[in-house]
């Protein structure tokens, strides 16, 4: 079944949750009545992002806080020192019930508790939701009032029912990304260009041995013997950094204090597991929204929860060359001792796992569940890659350099940012200096480069009009409104030629 979308045009002058500007945010939006995972993959690789069934794209050179799509190259990902501390903290808690007090002294992995809402890896997405949602709800309500309660309205409402604004996804075309090796800043991970660090104890022993050898070339002093090879060669295995999977799945004792289980559940009320856990999942969402975001109860009801996190336009697909779980929208539930303590909402797409949102039990904030879930999702992406080789990226949504609380996404290396003009991926290291000088940047350094996927033949765009599918070349001959052409051409330029030919643009 083809994707069906209804383009809503430009939304300008509304509140920004990042800089708190009252009227600084600008974006294009459309309702996705239904959408294939292939079309959504292409859209997120052009800077779009979904929230519920609403799909939006910031106007990067106009909006107050430009939002750059960011992806992590999961296959090359190496956890930083602070990431490892989060994983070890979880292992200690599961094994012995240990609860760490406060953040790590040398390298805090999260901001202080006052800022936790803005710093955790998936929590931040709520900012997008809140700043777009109120405007969208108002516009939808005003539209419904204008339409009245005719039969046509009922039919249209069924198509356009849900809304909310979210992010993430990416193509898996490595040719678009140029890898560079740069020396990381302190705390940003290991410098792969240098040999692994040796322990101070080993260095002291080596110095002592050399000193004794100089004093007694025969080599038999205090138990030390001259040896053609170093007496204390580095232990090959112990000096190799543990993989992400080694750290996550470290073996626990049989009498472990706690049991953690991660379940992947399709977002569908037809799925028995999703249906049976819905009530518990919803209660957790309410607890999280009220404690972390200070939402009043009437703003985190069952309707809002369903529209925002249980309503997806993505149609589940299970092709033979895809992952065993198939493509579509899922809830990754974290069950601790038989109860849900966190839920990560993800989209599994042909080239990536796209993180949508995370909500968790505030009673377990000490486990840094935002960071922990992001690391689990990166490991999950790597797992899916084994069955579906083209799926290798982890999309973290939008990177906002001008918002200090959003910079944490750049700590998951190696990662790339999407050029807002040519839609190619550029390593984040190459982008940061430009972003220090200007909020809006074209990352592609080739001045001759253009958007290769741009709309070149708008007459081939597919329109769904009066229950009939037709090319735009035919549709435009039936239209007398001069503004209609400008609207359709704007839509075509934003979604690109490929999507404009595959998706059906609903017009009424």
C-alpha positions as CSV (number, residue, x, y, z in Angstrom):
1,X,0.0,0.0,0.0
2,X,1.3,3.4,-0.9
3,X,2.0,6.2,1.5
4,X,-0.8,8.8,1.8
5,X,0.1,12.3,3.1
6,X,-1.7,15.6,3.4
7,X,0.7,18.6,3.2
8,X,-0.1,21.3,5.7
9,X,2.4,23.9,4.5
10,X,4.5,26.3,6.6
11,X,4.0,26.8,10.3
12,X,5.8,29.9,11.5
13,X,6.1,32.1,14.6
14,X,5.4,29.6,17.3
15,X,7.0,28.9,20.7
16,X,10.4,27.1,20.7
17,X,11.1,24.7,23.6
18,X,14.9,24.9,23.1
19,X,15.6,28.7,23.4
20,X,12.1,29.6,24.9
21,X,11.5,32.1,22.0
22,X,7.8,32.9,21.9
23,X,7.6,33.0,18.1
24,X,10.9,31.8,16.7
25,X,10.2,28.3,15.4
26,X,9.5,27.7,11.7
27,X,8.7,24.3,10.1
28,X,6.9,22.6,7.2
29,X,4.5,19.8,8.2
30,X,2.2,17.1,6.8
31,X,-0.2,14.5,8.1
32,X,0.9,10.9,7.3
33,X,-2.4,8.9,7.0
34,X,-0.2,5.9,6.2
35,X,3.5,5.6,5.3
36,X,5.8,2.9,4.1
37,X,9.1,2.4,6.0
38,X,11.0,3.0,2.7
39,X,9.4,6.4,2.2
40,X,10.0,7.4,5.8
41,X,13.6,6.4,5.5
42,X,14.0,8.7,2.5
43,X,12.2,11.5,4.4
44,X,14.4,11.4,7.5
45,X,17.4,11.5,5.2
46,X,16.0,14.8,3.9
47,X,15.6,16.3,7.4
48,X,12.0,15.2,8.2
49,X,10.9,13.6,11.4
50,X,7.6,12.2,12.8
51,X,5.7,12.6,16.0
52,X,2.7,10.3,16.1
53,X,1.3,10.7,12.6
54,X,2.5,14.3,12.1
55,X,5.7,14.6,10.1
56,X,7.6,17.9,10.1
57,X,10.8,19.5,8.7
58,X,12.3,22.6,10.3
59,X,13.1,25.5,8.0
60,X,16.7,25.5,8.8
61,X,17.8,29.0,7.7
62,X,14.8,30.7,9.3
63,X,14.0,28.8,12.5
64,X,15.5,30.1,15.8
65,X,17.3,26.9,16.7
66,X,18.3,24.9,13.6
67,X,17.8,21.2,14.1
68,X,20.3,19.0,12.2
69,X,19.5,15.3,11.8
70,X,22.2,13.2,13.5
71,X,23.1,9.5,13.1
72,X,25.6,7.4,14.9
73,X,27.6,4.8,12.9
74,X,26.8,2.0,15.3
75,X,29.2,-0.6,13.8
76,X,32.2,1.7,14.7
77,X,30.8,3.0,18.0
78,X,33.1,2.7,21.0
79,X,31.6,3.6,24.4
80,X,33.3,6.5,26.2
81,X,34.5,6.4,29.7
82,X,31.2,7.9,31.0
83,X,29.2,5.4,28.9
84,X,31.1,2.5,30.5
85,X,30.4,3.9,34.0
86,X,26.6,3.9,33.3
87,X,26.8,0.3,32.1
88,X,28.9,-0.8,35.1
89,X,26.5,0.9,37.4
90,X,23.6,-1.1,35.9
91,X,25.6,-4.4,36.3
92,X,26.4,-3.6,40.0
93,X,22.7,-2.8,40.6
94,X,21.5,-6.0,39.0
95,X,24.2,-8.2,40.6
96,X,24.3,-6.8,44.2
97,X,21.5,-4.2,44.4
98,X,24.2,-1.5,44.7
99,X,22.8,2.0,44.2
100,X,25.5,4.6,43.3
101,X,25.4,7.9,45.1
102,X,25.5,10.9,42.7
103,X,27.3,11.2,39.4
104,X,30.9,10.2,38.7
105,X,33.4,12.8,40.0
106,X,35.7,13.1,37.0
107,X,33.3,12.7,34.1
108,X,29.6,13.1,34.8
109,X,27.5,11.3,32.3
110,X,24.4,13.4,32.9
111,X,23.8,16.9,34.0
112,X,22.7,17.7,37.5
113,X,19.2,16.6,38.4
114,X,17.7,20.0,37.7
115,X,18.7,19.6,34.0
116,X,18.1,15.9,33.7
117,X,15.0,16.5,31.6
118,X,17.0,18.3,29.0
119,X,20.1,16.1,29.0
120,X,19.1,12.4,28.7
121,X,19.3,10.9,25.3
122,X,15.7,10.3,24.6
123,X,14.0,12.5,27.0
124,X,14.8,15.7,25.1
125,X,12.4,14.8,22.3
126,X,9.6,16.0,24.5
127,X,10.7,19.5,23.8
128,X,9.9,19.0,20.1
129,X,6.6,17.6,20.9
130,X,5.5,20.3,23.3
131,X,6.5,23.3,21.1
132,X,4.8,21.9,18.0
133,X,1.9,20.2,19.5
134,X,-0.1,23.0,21.0
135,X,0.0,24.9,17.7
136,X,-1.0,21.8,15.7
137,X,-3.8,21.0,18.1
138,X,-5.2,24.6,17.8
139,X,-4.9,24.5,14.0
140,X,-6.6,21.1,13.8
141,X,-9.4,22.2,16.1
142,X,-10.0,25.3,14.0
143,X,-10.0,23.2,10.8
144,X,-12.6,20.8,12.3
145,X,-14.9,23.7,13.3
146,X,-14.7,25.2,9.8
147,X,-15.4,21.8,8.2
148,X,-18.6,21.2,10.3
149,X,-19.8,17.7,10.9
150,X,-20.5,16.5,7.4
151,X,-20.0,13.0,6.2
152,X,-16.9,14.2,4.3
153,X,-15.5,15.5,7.6
154,X,-16.0,12.1,9.2
155,X,-14.2,10.4,6.3
156,X,-11.3,12.9,6.4
157,X,-11.0,12.7,10.2
158,X,-10.5,9.0,10.1
159,X,-7.5,9.6,7.8
160,X,-6.1,12.5,9.7
161,X,-6.7,11.5,13.2
162,X,-3.3,11.9,15.0
163,X,-0.6,14.4,15.5
164,X,2.6,15.1,17.4
165,X,6.1,16.0,16.4
166,X,9.2,13.7,16.5
167,X,12.4,12.6,14.8
168,X,15.0,10.2,13.5
169,X,16.2,8.1,10.7
170,X,18.8,7.6,8.0
171,X,19.9,6.0,4.8
172,X,22.6,3.5,4.9
173,X,24.7,4.8,2.0
174,X,28.3,4.8,3.3
175,X,29.4,6.6,0.1
176,X,27.7,9.8,1.4
177,X,29.9,9.8,4.5
178,X,33.6,10.7,4.6
179,X,35.3,9.2,7.6
180,X,38.0,11.3,9.3
181,X,40.2,10.3,12.3
182,X,40.6,13.2,14.7
183,X,42.1,13.3,18.1
184,X,39.1,13.4,20.5
185,X,38.8,16.0,23.2
186,X,39.3,14.9,26.8
187,X,36.4,12.7,27.9
188,X,35.2,12.1,24.3
189,X,36.6,8.6,24.0
190,X,39.9,6.8,23.2
191,X,42.3,8.2,20.7
192,X,42.5,5.3,18.2
193,X,45.7,6.7,16.7
194,X,47.7,5.9,19.9
195,X,48.5,2.6,21.5
196,X,46.4,1.5,24.5
197,X,47.4,3.1,27.8
198,X,49.6,1.0,30.2
199,X,48.8,0.8,33.8
200,X,51.1,2.8,36.2
201,X,52.0,-0.4,38.0
202,X,53.3,-2.1,34.8
203,X,55.4,1.0,33.9
204,X,57.0,1.1,37.4
205,X,57.9,-2.6,37.2
206,X,59.4,-2.0,33.7
207,X,61.5,0.9,34.9
208,X,62.7,-1.1,37.9
209,X,63.7,-4.0,35.7
210,X,65.6,-1.8,33.3
211,X,67.5,-0.1,36.2
212,X,68.5,-3.4,37.6
213,X,69.7,-4.7,34.3
214,X,71.9,-1.6,33.9
215,X,73.3,-2.2,37.4
216,X,74.0,-5.9,36.8
217,X,74.2,-6.9,33.1
218,X,74.5,-10.6,34.2
219,X,70.9,-10.1,35.1
220,X,70.4,-12.0,38.4
221,X,69.5,-9.4,41.0
222,X,66.7,-9.7,43.5
223,X,64.9,-12.3,41.4
224,X,65.0,-10.4,38.2
225,X,66.5,-12.2,35.2
226,X,67.9,-10.6,32.0
227,X,65.5,-11.7,29.2
228,X,65.6,-11.0,25.5
229,X,61.9,-10.0,25.7
230,X,60.2,-7.7,28.1
231,X,59.6,-9.4,31.4
232,X,56.1,-7.8,31.7
233,X,54.6,-8.0,28.3
234,X,51.1,-6.4,28.2
235,X,48.4,-8.9,28.5
236,X,46.9,-9.0,25.0
237,X,43.4,-9.9,26.1
238,X,43.1,-7.6,29.2
239,X,44.4,-4.6,27.3
240,X,41.8,-4.9,24.6
241,X,38.8,-2.6,25.3
242,X,35.6,-4.5,26.1
243,X,33.0,-4.2,23.4
244,X,29.7,-2.6,24.0
245,X,28.0,-6.0,24.1
246,X,30.6,-7.3,26.6
247,X,29.7,-4.4,28.9
248,X,25.9,-4.7,28.5
249,X,25.7,-8.5,28.8
250,X,28.3,-9.1,31.5
251,X,27.5,-12.3,33.3
252,X,25.6,-12.0,36.6
253,X,25.9,-14.4,39.6
254,X,23.1,-17.0,40.0
255,X,21.9,-15.2,43.2
256,X,21.7,-11.8,41.5
257,X,19.6,-9.2,43.3
258,X,17.6,-8.2,40.3
259,X,16.6,-9.4,36.9
260,X,16.4,-7.1,33.8
261,X,14.6,-8.2,30.7
262,X,14.2,-6.2,27.5
263,X,11.2,-7.0,25.3
264,X,10.5,-5.7,21.8
265,X,6.8,-5.2,21.3
266,X,5.2,-4.0,18.0
267,X,3.1,-0.9,18.3
268,X,-0.3,-2.4,17.5
269,X,-3.4,-3.0,19.6
270,X,-3.8,-6.3,17.6
271,X,-0.6,-7.5,19.3
272,X,-1.4,-9.5,22.5
273,X,1.8,-8.5,24.3
274,X,1.3,-4.8,23.5
275,X,-2.3,-4.9,24.5
276,X,-1.7,-6.8,27.8
277,X,1.1,-4.3,28.8
278,X,-0.7,-1.2,27.7
279,X,-2.2,-0.2,31.1
280,X,1.1,-0.6,32.9
281,X,3.0,1.2,30.1
282,X,0.4,4.1,30.2
283,X,0.7,4.4,34.0
284,X,4.5,4.7,33.7
285,X,4.1,7.4,31.0
286,X,1.8,9.5,33.3
287,X,4.2,9.1,36.2
288,X,7.1,10.1,34.1
289,X,5.4,13.1,32.4
290,X,4.2,14.5,35.7
291,X,7.5,14.0,37.6
292,X,10.0,14.9,34.9
293,X,8.1,17.4,32.7
294,X,5.7,18.7,35.4
295,X,2.8,18.0,33.1
296,X,-0.7,18.5,34.7
297,X,-2.8,15.2,34.6
298,X,-5.1,16.5,31.9
299,X,-2.2,16.9,29.5
300,X,-0.9,13.3,29.8
301,X,-4.2,11.4,29.5
302,X,-4.8,8.1,27.6
303,X,-5.7,10.0,24.4
304,X,-2.5,12.0,24.4
305,X,-0.4,8.9,25.1
306,X,-2.1,6.9,22.3
307,X,-1.8,9.7,19.7
308,X,1.8,10.5,20.6
309,X,3.4,7.1,21.3
310,X,1.0,4.4,20.2
311,X,-0.2,5.8,16.9
312,X,2.3,5.4,14.0
313,X,1.7,5.9,10.3
314,X,4.4,3.3,9.5
315,X,3.1,0.1,8.0
316,X,4.7,-3.1,9.4
317,X,6.7,-5.0,6.8
318,X,8.6,-8.3,7.1
319,X,10.6,-8.9,4.0
320,X,12.9,-12.0,3.8
321,X,16.1,-9.9,3.7
322,X,15.0,-7.8,6.7
323,X,15.5,-8.3,10.4
324,X,13.6,-11.1,12.1
325,X,11.3,-8.6,13.9
326,X,10.5,-6.8,10.6
327,X,10.2,-3.1,10.0
328,X,7.8,-0.7,11.7
329,X,7.2,1.0,15.1
330,X,8.0,-0.7,18.4
331,X,8.1,-0.3,22.1
332,X,11.3,-1.6,23.7
333,X,10.1,-2.4,27.2
334,X,12.6,-2.7,30.1
335,X,11.2,-5.1,32.7
336,X,12.9,-5.1,36.1
337,X,11.8,-7.9,38.4
338,X,8.5,-8.3,36.6
339,X,7.5,-4.7,36.2
340,X,8.1,-2.1,33.4
341,X,10.6,0.6,34.5
342,X,11.3,2.2,31.1
343,X,10.0,2.2,27.5
344,X,12.0,3.2,24.5
345,X,9.9,4.0,21.4
346,X,11.8,3.2,18.2
347,X,11.2,2.9,14.5
348,X,13.0,0.1,12.7
349,X,13.7,1.2,9.2
350,X,15.5,-0.3,6.2
351,X,18.8,1.5,7.0
352,X,18.5,2.4,10.7
353,X,17.0,2.2,14.1
354,X,15.4,5.6,14.8
355,X,14.9,6.6,18.4
356,X,11.6,8.4,18.9
357,X,11.1,8.8,22.7
358,X,11.9,7.4,26.1
359,X,9.9,7.4,29.3
360,X,10.9,5.8,32.5
361,X,10.1,5.4,36.2
362,X,11.6,8.4,38.0
363,X,12.3,6.2,41.0
364,X,15.1,4.6,39.0
365,X,16.7,7.9,37.8
366,X,19.9,6.8,39.6
367,X,20.4,4.2,36.8
368,X,20.8,6.9,34.1
369,X,18.2,5.2,32.0
370,X,18.4,7.8,29.2
371,X,22.0,7.0,28.5
372,X,21.6,3.3,29.3
373,X,18.7,2.9,26.8
374,X,20.6,4.7,24.1
375,X,23.5,2.3,24.5
376,X,21.1,-0.6,24.4
377,X,19.6,0.8,21.2
378,X,23.0,1.1,19.6
379,X,23.7,-2.6,20.5
380,X,20.3,-3.5,19.2
381,X,21.1,-1.8,15.8
382,X,24.3,-3.9,15.6
383,X,22.3,-7.0,16.3
384,X,19.8,-6.3,13.6
385,X,22.7,-5.6,11.2
386,X,23.8,-9.2,11.4
387,X,20.6,-10.3,9.7
388,X,20.0,-7.2,7.6
389,X,23.4,-5.9,6.5
390,X,22.0,-2.6,5.0
391,X,20.7,-1.6,8.5
392,X,23.7,-0.1,10.4
393,X,22.8,3.3,11.7
394,X,21.3,4.6,14.9
395,X,19.4,7.9,14.4
396,X,19.2,10.1,17.5
397,X,16.9,12.7,16.1
398,X,18.0,16.3,15.9
399,X,21.3,17.8,17.0
400,X,21.0,21.5,18.1
401,X,24.4,23.1,18.5
402,X,22.9,26.4,19.7
403,X,21.2,24.7,22.6
404,X,23.8,23.6,25.2
405,X,21.4,20.9,26.6
406,X,21.2,19.2,23.2
407,X,24.9,18.9,22.5
408,X,25.1,15.5,24.4
409,X,24.0,13.7,21.2
410,X,27.4,14.6,19.7
411,X,29.1,12.4,22.3
412,X,28.0,9.2,20.7
413,X,30.8,8.8,18.2
414,X,31.4,8.4,15.3
415,X,28.4,10.3,14.2
416,X,27.4,12.4,11.2
417,X,25.2,15.5,10.6
418,X,23.0,15.9,7.6
419,X,23.8,18.8,5.3
420,X,20.6,20.9,5.2
421,X,21.1,21.9,1.5
422,X,22.5,18.8,-0.3
423,X,21.4,16.1,2.1
424,X,24.7,14.3,2.3
425,X,26.2,13.1,5.6
426,X,29.2,14.9,7.0
427,X,31.3,13.7,10.1
428,X,30.4,15.8,13.0
429,X,34.0,16.7,13.6
430,X,34.0,18.6,10.3
431,X,30.9,20.5,11.3
432,X,31.6,21.8,14.8
433,X,33.9,24.7,13.9
434,X,31.4,26.1,11.4
435,X,28.6,25.8,14.0
436,X,30.6,27.7,16.5
437,X,30.5,30.7,14.0
438,X,27.0,30.3,12.8
439,X,23.8,28.6,13.9
440,X,22.9,27.7,10.3
441,X,25.5,26.0,8.2
442,X,25.8,24.2,4.9
443,X,28.1,21.3,5.8
444,X,28.9,20.2,2.2
445,X,32.1,22.0,1.3
446,X,31.7,21.6,-2.4
447,X,30.2,24.8,-3.6
448,X,29.0,23.2,-6.8
449,X,27.2,20.3,-5.1
450,X,23.4,20.3,-5.3
451,X,20.6,18.2,-3.9
452,X,20.8,15.1,-6.1
453,X,17.4,13.9,-5.0
454,X,15.6,17.2,-5.7
455,X,12.3,17.4,-7.6
456,X,13.1,17.6,-11.3
457,X,9.8,16.5,-12.9
458,X,6.9,17.7,-10.7
459,X,4.3,16.6,-13.3
460,X,5.2,13.0,-12.3
461,X,4.2,13.7,-8.6
462,X,1.3,11.5,-7.6
463,X,-2.0,13.1,-6.3
464,X,-4.9,11.4,-4.6
465,X,-8.0,13.4,-5.5
466,X,-11.6,12.4,-5.3
467,X,-10.6,8.8,-4.5
468,X,-8.5,8.7,-7.7
469,X,-4.8,8.5,-8.1
470,X,-3.4,10.7,-10.9
471,X,-0.1,12.4,-11.9
472,X,0.1,16.1,-11.0
473,X,0.3,16.9,-14.7
474,X,-3.3,15.7,-15.1
475,X,-4.5,17.1,-11.7
476,X,-3.3,20.7,-12.4
477,X,-5.5,20.9,-15.5
478,X,-8.5,20.6,-13.3
479,X,-7.5,23.3,-10.9
480,X,-8.3,27.0,-11.1
481,X,-6.8,28.2,-7.7
482,X,-3.5,29.8,-8.5
483,X,-2.1,29.1,-5.0
484,X,-2.5,25.3,-5.5
485,X,0.4,25.0,-7.9
486,X,2.7,26.9,-5.5
487,X,1.7,24.6,-2.6
488,X,2.2,21.4,-4.6
489,X,5.6,22.5,-5.9
490,X,6.7,23.5,-2.4
491,X,5.8,20.0,-1.2
492,X,7.6,18.4,-4.1
493,X,10.8,20.3,-3.3
494,X,10.7,19.2,0.3
495,X,10.1,15.5,-0.2
496,X,12.3,15.1,-3.3
497,X,11.6,13.4,-6.6
498,X,11.6,9.8,-5.5
499,X,9.1,10.2,-2.6
500,X,6.9,12.6,-4.7
501,X,6.5,9.8,-7.3
502,X,5.8,7.0,-4.7
503,X,3.7,8.8,-2.1
504,X,0.1,10.0,-2.7
505,X,-0.5,13.6,-2.0
506,X,-4.1,13.9,-0.7
507,X,-6.0,16.9,-2.0
508,X,-9.6,17.8,-1.3
